[in-house]
Structures are given as C-alpha cells and as structure tokens.
CSV table of C-alpha atoms in Angstrom, one decimal:
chain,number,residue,atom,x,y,z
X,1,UNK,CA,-164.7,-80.3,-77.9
X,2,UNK,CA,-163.0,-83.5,-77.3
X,3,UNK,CA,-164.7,-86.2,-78.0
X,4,UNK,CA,-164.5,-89.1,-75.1
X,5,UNK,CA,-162.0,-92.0,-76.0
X,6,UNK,CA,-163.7,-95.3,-76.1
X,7,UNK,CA,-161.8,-97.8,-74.4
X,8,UNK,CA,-161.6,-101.5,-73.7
X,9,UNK,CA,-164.7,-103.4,-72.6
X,10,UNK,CA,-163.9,-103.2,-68.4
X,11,UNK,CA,-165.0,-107.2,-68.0
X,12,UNK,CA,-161.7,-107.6,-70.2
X,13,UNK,CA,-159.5,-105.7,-68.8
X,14,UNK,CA,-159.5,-104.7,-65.1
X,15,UNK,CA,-157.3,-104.0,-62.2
X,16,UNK,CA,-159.8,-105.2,-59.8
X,17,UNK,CA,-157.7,-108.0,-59.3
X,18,UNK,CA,-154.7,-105.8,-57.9
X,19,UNK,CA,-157.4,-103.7,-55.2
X,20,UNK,CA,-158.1,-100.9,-57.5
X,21,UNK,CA,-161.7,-99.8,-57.8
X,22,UNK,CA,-164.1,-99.5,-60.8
X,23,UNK,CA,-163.3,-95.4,-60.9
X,24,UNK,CA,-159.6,-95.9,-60.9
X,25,UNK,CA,-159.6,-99.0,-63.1
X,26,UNK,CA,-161.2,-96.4,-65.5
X,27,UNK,CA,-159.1,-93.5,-65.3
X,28,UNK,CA,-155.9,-95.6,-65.8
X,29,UNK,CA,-157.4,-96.8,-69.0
X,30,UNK,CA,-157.9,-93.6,-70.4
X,31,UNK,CA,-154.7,-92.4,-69.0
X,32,UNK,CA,-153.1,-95.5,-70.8
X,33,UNK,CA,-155.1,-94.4,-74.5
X,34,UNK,CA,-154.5,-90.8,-73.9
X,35,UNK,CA,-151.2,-89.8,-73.7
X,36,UNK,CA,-151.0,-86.9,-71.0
X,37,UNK,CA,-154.8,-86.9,-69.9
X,38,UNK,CA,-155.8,-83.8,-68.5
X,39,UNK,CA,-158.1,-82.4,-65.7
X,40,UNK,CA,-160.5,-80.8,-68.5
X,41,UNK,CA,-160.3,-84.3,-70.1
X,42,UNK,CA,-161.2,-86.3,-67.1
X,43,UNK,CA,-164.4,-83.9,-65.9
X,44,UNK,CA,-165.3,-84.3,-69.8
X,45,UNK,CA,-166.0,-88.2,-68.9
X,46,UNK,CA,-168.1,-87.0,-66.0
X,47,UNK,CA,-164.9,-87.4,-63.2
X,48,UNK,CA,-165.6,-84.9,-60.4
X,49,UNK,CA,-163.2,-82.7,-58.6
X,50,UNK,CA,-162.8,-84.8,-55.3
X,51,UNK,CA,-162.8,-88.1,-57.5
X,52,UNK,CA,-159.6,-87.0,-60.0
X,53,UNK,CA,-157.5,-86.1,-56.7
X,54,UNK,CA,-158.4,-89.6,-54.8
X,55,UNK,CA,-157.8,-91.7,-57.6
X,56,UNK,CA,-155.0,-89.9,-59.5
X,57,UNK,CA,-152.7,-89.7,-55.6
X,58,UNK,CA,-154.1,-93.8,-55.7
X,59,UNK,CA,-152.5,-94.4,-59.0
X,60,UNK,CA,-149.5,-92.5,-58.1
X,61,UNK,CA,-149.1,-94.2,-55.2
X,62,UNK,CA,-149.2,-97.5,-56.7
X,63,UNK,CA,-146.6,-96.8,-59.6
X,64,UNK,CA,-149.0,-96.4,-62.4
X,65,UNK,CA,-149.5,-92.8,-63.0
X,66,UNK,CA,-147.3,-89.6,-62.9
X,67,UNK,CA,-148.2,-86.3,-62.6
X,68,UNK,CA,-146.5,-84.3,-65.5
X,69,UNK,CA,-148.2,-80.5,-64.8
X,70,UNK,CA,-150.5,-79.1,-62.2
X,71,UNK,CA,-153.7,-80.6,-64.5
X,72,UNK,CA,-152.0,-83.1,-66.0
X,73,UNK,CA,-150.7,-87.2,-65.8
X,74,UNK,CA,-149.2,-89.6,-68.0
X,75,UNK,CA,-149.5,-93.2,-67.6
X,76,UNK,CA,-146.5,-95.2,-66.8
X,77,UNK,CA,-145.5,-98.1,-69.2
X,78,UNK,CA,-147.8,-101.1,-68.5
X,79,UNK,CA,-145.1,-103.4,-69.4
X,80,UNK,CA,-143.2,-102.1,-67.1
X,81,UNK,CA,-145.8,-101.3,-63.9
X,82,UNK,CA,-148.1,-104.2,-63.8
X,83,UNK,CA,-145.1,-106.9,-63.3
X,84,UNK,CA,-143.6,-105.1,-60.9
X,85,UNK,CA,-147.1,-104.4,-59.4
X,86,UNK,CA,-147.9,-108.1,-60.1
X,87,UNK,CA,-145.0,-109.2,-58.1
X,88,UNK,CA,-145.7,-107.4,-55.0
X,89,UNK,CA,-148.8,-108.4,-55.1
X,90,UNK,CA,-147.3,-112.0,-55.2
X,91,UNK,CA,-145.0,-111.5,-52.5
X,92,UNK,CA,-147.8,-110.3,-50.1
X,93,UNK,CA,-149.9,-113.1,-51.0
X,94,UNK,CA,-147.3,-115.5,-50.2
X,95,UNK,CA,-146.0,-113.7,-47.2
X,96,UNK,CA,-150.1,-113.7,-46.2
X,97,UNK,CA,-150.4,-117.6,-46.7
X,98,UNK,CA,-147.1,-118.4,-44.6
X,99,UNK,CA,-148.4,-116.2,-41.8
X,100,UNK,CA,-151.8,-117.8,-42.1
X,101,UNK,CA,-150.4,-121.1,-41.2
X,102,UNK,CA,-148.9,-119.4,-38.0
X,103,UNK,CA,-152.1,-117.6,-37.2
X,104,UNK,CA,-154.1,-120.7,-37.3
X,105,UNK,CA,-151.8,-122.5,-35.2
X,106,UNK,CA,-151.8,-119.4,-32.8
X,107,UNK,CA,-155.9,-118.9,-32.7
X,108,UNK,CA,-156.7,-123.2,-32.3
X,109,UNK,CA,-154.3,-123.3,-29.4
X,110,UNK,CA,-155.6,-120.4,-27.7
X,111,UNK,CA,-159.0,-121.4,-28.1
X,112,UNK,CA,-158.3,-125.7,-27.5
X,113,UNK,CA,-160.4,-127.2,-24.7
X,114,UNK,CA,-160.9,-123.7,-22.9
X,115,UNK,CA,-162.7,-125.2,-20.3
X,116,UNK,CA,-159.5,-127.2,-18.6
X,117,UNK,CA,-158.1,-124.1,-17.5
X,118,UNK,CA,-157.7,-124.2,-13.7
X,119,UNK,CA,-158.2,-127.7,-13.8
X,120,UNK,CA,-160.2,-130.5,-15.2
X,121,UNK,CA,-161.3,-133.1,-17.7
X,122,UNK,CA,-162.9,-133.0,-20.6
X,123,UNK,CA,-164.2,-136.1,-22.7
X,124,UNK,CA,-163.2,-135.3,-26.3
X,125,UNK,CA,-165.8,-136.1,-29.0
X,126,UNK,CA,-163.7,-137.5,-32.1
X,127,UNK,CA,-160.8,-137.7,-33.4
X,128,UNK,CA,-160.3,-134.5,-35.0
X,129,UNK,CA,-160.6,-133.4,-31.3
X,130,UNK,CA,-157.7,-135.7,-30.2
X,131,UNK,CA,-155.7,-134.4,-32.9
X,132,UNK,CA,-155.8,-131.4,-31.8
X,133,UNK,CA,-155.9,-131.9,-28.1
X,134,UNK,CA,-152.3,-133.9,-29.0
X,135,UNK,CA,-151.3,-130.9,-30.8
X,136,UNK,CA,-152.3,-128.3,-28.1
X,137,UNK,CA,-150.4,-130.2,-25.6
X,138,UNK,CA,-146.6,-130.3,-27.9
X,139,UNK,CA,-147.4,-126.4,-28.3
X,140,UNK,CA,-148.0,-125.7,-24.3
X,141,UNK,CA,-145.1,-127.8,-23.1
X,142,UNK,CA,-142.1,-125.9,-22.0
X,143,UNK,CA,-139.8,-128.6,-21.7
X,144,UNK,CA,-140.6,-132.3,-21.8
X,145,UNK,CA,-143.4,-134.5,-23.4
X,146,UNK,CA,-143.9,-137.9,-22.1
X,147,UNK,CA,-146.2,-140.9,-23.3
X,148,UNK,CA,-146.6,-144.4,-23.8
X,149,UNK,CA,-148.8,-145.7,-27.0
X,150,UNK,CA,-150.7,-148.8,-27.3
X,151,UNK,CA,-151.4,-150.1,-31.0
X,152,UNK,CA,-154.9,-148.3,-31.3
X,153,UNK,CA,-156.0,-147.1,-34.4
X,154,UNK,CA,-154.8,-143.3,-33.5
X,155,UNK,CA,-151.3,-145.4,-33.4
X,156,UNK,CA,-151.5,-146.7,-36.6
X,157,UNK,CA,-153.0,-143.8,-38.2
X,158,UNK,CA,-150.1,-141.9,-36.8
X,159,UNK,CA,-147.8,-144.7,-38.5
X,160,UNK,CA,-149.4,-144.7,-41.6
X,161,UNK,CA,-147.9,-141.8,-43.3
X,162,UNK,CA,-144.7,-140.7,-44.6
X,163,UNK,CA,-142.0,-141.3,-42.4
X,164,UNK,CA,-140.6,-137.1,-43.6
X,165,UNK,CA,-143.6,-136.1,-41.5
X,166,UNK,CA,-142.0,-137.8,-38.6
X,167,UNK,CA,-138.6,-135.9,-38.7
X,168,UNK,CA,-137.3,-132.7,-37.6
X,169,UNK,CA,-137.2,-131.1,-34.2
X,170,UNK,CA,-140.1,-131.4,-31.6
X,171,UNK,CA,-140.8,-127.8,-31.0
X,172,UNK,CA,-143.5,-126.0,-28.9
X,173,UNK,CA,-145.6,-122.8,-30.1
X,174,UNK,CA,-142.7,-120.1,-28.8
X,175,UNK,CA,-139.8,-122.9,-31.3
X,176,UNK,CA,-138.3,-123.7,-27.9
X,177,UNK,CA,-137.0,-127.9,-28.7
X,178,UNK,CA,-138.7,-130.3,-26.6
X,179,UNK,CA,-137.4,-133.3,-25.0
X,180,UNK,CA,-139.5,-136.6,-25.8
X,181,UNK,CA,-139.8,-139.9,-24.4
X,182,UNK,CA,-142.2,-142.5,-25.7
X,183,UNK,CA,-143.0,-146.1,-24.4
X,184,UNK,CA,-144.5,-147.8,-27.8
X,185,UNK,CA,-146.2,-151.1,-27.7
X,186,UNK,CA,-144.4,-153.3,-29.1
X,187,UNK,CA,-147.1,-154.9,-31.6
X,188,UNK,CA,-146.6,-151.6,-33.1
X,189,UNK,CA,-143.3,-153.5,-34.7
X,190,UNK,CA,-145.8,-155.1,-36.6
X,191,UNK,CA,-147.3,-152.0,-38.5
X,192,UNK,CA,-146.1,-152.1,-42.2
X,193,UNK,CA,-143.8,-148.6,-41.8
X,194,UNK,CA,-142.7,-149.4,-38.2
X,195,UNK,CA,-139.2,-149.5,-38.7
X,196,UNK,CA,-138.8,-146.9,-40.9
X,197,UNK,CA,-141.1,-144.3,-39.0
X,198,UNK,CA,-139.3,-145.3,-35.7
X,199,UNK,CA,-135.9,-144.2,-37.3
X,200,UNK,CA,-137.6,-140.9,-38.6
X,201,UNK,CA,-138.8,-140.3,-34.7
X,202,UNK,CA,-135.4,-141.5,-32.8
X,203,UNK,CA,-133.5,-139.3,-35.1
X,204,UNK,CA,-135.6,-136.5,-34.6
X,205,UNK,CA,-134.9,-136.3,-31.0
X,206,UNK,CA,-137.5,-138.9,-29.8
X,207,UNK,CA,-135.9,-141.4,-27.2
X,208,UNK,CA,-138.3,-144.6,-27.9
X,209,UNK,CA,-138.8,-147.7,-26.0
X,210,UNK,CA,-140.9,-151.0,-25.5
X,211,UNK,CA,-143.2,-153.0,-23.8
X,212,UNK,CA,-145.9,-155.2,-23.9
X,213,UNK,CA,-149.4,-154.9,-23.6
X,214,UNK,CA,-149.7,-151.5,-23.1
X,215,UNK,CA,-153.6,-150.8,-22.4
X,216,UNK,CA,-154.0,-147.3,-24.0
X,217,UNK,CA,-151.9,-144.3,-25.3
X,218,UNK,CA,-151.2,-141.3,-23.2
X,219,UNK,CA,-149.3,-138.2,-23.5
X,220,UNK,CA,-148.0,-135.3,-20.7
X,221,UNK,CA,-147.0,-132.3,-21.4
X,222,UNK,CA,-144.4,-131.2,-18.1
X,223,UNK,CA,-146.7,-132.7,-15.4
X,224,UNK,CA,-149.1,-130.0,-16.6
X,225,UNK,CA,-152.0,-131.4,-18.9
X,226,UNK,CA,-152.3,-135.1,-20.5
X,227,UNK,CA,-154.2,-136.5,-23.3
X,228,UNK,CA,-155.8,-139.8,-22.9
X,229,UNK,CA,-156.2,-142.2,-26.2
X,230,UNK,CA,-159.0,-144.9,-25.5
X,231,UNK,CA,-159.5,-145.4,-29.9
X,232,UNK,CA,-158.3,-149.3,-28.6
X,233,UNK,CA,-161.7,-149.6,-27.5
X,234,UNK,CA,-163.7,-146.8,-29.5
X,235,UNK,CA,-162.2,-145.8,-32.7
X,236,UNK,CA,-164.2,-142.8,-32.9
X,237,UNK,CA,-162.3,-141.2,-30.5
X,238,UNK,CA,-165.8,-140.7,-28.0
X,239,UNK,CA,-164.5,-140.3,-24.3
X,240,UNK,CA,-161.2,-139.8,-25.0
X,241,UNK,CA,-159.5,-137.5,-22.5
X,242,UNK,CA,-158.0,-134.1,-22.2
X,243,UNK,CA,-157.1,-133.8,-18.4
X,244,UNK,CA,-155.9,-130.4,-16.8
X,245,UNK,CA,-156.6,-131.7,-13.0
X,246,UNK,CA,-153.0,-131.6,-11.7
X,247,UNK,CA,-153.7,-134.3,-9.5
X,248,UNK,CA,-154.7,-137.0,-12.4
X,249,UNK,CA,-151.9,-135.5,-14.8
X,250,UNK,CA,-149.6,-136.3,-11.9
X,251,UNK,CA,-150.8,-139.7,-11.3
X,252,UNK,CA,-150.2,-140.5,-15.4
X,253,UNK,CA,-146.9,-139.0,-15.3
X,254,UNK,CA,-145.5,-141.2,-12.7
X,255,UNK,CA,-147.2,-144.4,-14.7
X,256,UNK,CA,-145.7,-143.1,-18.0
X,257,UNK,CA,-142.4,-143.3,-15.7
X,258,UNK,CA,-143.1,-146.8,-14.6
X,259,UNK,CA,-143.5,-148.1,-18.1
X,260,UNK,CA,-140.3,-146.2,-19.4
X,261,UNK,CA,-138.4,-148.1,-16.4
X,262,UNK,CA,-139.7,-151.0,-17.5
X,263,UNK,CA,-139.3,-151.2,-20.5
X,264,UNK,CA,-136.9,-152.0,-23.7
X,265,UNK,CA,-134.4,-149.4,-25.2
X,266,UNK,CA,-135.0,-149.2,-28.6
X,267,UNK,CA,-132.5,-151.2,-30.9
X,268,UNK,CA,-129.3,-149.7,-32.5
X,269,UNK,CA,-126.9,-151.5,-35.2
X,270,UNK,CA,-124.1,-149.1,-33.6
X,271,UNK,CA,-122.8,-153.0,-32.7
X,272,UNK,CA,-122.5,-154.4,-35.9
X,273,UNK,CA,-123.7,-157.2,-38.2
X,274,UNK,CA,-125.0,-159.8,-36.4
X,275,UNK,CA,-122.8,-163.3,-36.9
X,276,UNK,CA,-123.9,-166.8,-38.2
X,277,UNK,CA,-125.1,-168.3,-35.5
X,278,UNK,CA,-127.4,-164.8,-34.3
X,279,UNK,CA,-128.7,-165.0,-37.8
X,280,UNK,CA,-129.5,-169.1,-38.0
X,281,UNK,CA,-130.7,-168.5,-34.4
X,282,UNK,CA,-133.6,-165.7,-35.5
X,283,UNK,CA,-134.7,-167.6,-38.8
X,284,UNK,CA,-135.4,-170.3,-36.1
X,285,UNK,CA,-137.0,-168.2,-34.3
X,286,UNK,CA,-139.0,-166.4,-37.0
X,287,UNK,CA,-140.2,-170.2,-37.8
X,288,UNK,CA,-141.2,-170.6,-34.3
X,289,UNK,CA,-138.7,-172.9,-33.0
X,290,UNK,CA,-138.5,-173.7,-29.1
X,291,UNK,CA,-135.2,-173.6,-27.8
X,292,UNK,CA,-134.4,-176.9,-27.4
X,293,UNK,CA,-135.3,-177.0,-31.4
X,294,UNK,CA,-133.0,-174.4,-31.5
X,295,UNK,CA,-129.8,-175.6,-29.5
X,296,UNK,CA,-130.3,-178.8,-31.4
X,297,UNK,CA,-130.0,-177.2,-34.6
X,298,UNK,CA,-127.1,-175.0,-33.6
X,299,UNK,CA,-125.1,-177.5,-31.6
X,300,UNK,CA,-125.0,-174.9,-28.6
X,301,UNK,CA,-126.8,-175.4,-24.7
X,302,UNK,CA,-130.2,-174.3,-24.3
X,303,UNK,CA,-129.1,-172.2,-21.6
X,304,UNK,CA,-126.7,-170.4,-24.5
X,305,UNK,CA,-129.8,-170.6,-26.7
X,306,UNK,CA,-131.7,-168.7,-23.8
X,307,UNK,CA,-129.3,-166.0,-23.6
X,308,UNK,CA,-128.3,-165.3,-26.8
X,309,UNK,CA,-132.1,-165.3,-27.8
X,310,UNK,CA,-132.9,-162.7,-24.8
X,311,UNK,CA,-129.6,-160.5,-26.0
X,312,UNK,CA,-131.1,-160.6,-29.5
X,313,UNK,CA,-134.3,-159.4,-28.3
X,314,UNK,CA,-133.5,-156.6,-26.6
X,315,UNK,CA,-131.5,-155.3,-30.1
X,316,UNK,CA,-134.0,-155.6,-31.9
X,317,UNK,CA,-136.6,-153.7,-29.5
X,318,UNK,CA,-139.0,-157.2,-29.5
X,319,UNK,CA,-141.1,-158.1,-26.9
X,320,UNK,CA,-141.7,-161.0,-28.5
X,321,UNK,CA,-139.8,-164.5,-30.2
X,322,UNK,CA,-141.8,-164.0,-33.4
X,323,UNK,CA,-140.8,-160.0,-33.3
X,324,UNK,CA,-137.7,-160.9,-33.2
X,325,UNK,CA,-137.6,-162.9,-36.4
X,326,UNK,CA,-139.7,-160.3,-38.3
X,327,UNK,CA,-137.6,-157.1,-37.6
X,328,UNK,CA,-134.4,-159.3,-38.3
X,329,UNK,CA,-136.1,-159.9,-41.6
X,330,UNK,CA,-136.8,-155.8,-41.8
X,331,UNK,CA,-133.1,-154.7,-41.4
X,332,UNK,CA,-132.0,-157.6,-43.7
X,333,UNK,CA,-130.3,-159.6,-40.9
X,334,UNK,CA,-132.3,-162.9,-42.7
C-alpha cells in the first residue's frame, strides 16, 4: 500500500493567493512531490470521486497540471507555471485598478446631488461636497464650462498644488474636450504659485481673464447646472450651492458673461521684453510711486506716465499698480 506523501506545512506554501482553494492547493502539492499522481493515489489521501475531476479540470485549466493517462497527471514545472500564472495575475490586478478609477468616476457622478434632477438647488454641506459637485458639473458638460473665481479659500486650495495637475485637456465623462473660460480675481495674482499655475491652465485650453472684486466663485456647465462657491464667507463650504433650476443657472450664465466682457485678457510675452523705461516705470510702481513721482523720475508727461502705466497693466493681467510691480518682479521684468 502506498504510504501518503507528507508534504509542506500549507501556512507555508499555498496558492490561495492566486484563487485556488484549500482542496486544490493540496492536490497540486502532492502532484508536485509525486511525479505522475494517480486516481488510486489521490482517493488513498481521502480525495473523492467528484472532488479529483473538479479540481484536477481546475488545475488544468490554470496551466499547472496535465493529464498524462485516463487516471493519471503530472504536475507542470513550478518554475515555469507560477510566473507565468503570477503575471496574469498581475496584469488583471492592474487592469482591475485602472478600471477602478473609471468606475468610481462613473458610480459618484451618477449618484452626485440626485435630487437636482428636473430642477433645483441644493445647499451643499462641505467641501468634499463642492469638490465633487465641481467635478460632477466638468463630467456633465457637453461643450462649454464657464466661471468666474473670487480669492476664497477653495481658490487658493485649488492654487496650492502642483501646477502638472493643472495641465492637460479639459474633458467631460464621455473624453469629449471642453471649452473653458474663467474670470479669476485678480488678488489671486497674489497666491504664491499664481503665475505658474495660470500658465499650466491657459496652456491647457483654459482662456483666463481678470477683474476686480469678484464677490464669490461660480461655475456653469452649458447653461445646464452651476455650482455656487460662498468658502469667502464660510470656509467650510456650509450653503454652498449646486443649482439645477434652469432659470437661476441662466441668470449666473449671463453674469459670468458680464464679468468676462468686462474684464482683462490674461497677459502674454508674445510682444517681447519690455524696454528701459517700461521696466524703471514698474519698479516705481512696485514702490508705490504716484505718477507724477513717476514722470519726474522718467522725464516723460504724466499723461504718458498714465498710458504707458494702463498699457502695462493690461499685460500683465493686474488690476491693480502694486500688481503690476509684483508680477513684473515674477516673470523677471525687475
């Protein structure tokens, strides 16, 4: 009678990790000591009928067992099955976490805010909610996303990380691109990354702008829905808005509009390095100079002063004289 091999302690070595269960993790260690295990062999270490032909087709299946007679199977080369199963199962894991990410987008967006379907508002409750009310909105828009942002703490959370986060495409759920058009404040020049983060935005696709004392951010997703940022006066994000009433979303679109009318293209050094006289003009200004100090110190008119001062402005996206000066000292004009 054959006496039953003894084999490795199971807590040491185990296929569990690979989706094989105890029985088969069993068998394939005896097949793997015992060269051509045998039916007779396997109901010897109390294997029933119905168990040998599940497992043995499972191994089979899986690459680690052949069948070498009617009652008999041979277990393949371990060196040479388990990488290979190894790396499948690494392929599906990784396949499994990338679809994950595109699942999760895929269940949050079609379970966001529910309740503003067919209309309405709802007052969000923090801001993990307006994160992902912002992010439900850039997934649902078809075509355009508009906004204007004031510098509330979302805006300078949003301007506090790396500027690669900022680039690439705006794209909605389906990967359709979106068009965007923002109206920033322009105290939001001030924020330590501005500059760079702005460039990161405009050459994704973003079309930027500026004004002054914008009172709170909004976005709008193609007339559609609109999320409402009120952090300037609650940082928690309380009573913040997600608004599906068409009537309201229209009635923010067309003051997003306004403010983009209104406002200042964002600066581009397509024209070139700025000459002495721009550059002794904006460390003046960066000091605080008044014009007159300034046409004095030049030799120029203050009506020249006043011009060139304005022209200056608007190409550097300032709203402001001391702007001016400090996003001249940015781009290295000082």
């Amino acid at each position: 009678m054959t006496r039953p091999v003894q084999i490795v302690d199971p807590g040491l070595l185990t296929l569990s990790a690979t989706g094989v269960d105890e029985p088969a993790n069993r068998l394939y260690l005896l097949a793997v000591h015992r060269p051509g295990i045998t039916r007779a062999a396997l109901l010897a270490e109390g294997f029933d009928e119905a168990t040998i032909e599940k497992v043995t087709a499972d191994l089979q299946r899986i690459g680690l067992l052949r069948r070498t007679a009617d009652d008999e199977w041979e277990a393949l080369p371990p060196d040479l099955t388990l990488p290979a199963l190894a790396g499948e199962f690494e392929l599906r894991a990784a396949t499994a976490r990338a679809l994950s990410i595109e699942l999760s987008t895929i269940y949050r967006n079609a379970r966001a805010h529910p309740r503003v379907e067919g209309g309405g508002i709802v007052a969000l409750s923090n801001q993990q909610e307006l994160a992902e009310a912002s992010a439900h909105l850039v997934a649902v828009a078809e075509h355009e996303v508009i906004g204007f942002r004031d510098n509330s703490p979302r805006t300078a959370h949003l301007f506090g990380g790396d500027p690669d986060q900022h680039r690439g495409r705006w794209v909605n759920a389906s990967g359709r691109p979106l068009r965007l058009r923002t109206t920033f404040d322009s105290a939001v020049l001030d924020l330590p990354r501005a500059a760079e983060i702005l460039q990161a935005r405009t050459a994704s696709g973003e079309s930027c702008r500026f004004a002054r004392g914008l009172p709170f951010s909004v976005i709008v997703a193609d007339t559609t829905s609109a999320v409402v940022d009120l952090t300037s006066y609650d940082s928690s994000a309380q009573g913040c808005l997600l608004v599906g009433d068409r009537r309201l979303v229209l009635a923010l679109a067309g003051l997003v509009e306004m403010v983009w009318r209104t406002a200042a293209p964002m600066a581009s050094d397509k024209e070139g390095p700025i000459d002495g006289q721009s550059r002794l003009i904006l460390s003046l200004l960066a000091a605080g100079a008044t014009d007159t100090l300034i046409a004095s110190r030049t030799g120029i008119s203050q009506r020249t002063v006043e011009r060139k001062v304005r022209t200056l402005m608007e190409r550097l996206g300032a709203a402001t004289r001391f702007q001016a000066g400090v996003q001249a000292a940015r781009r290295g004009w000082l």
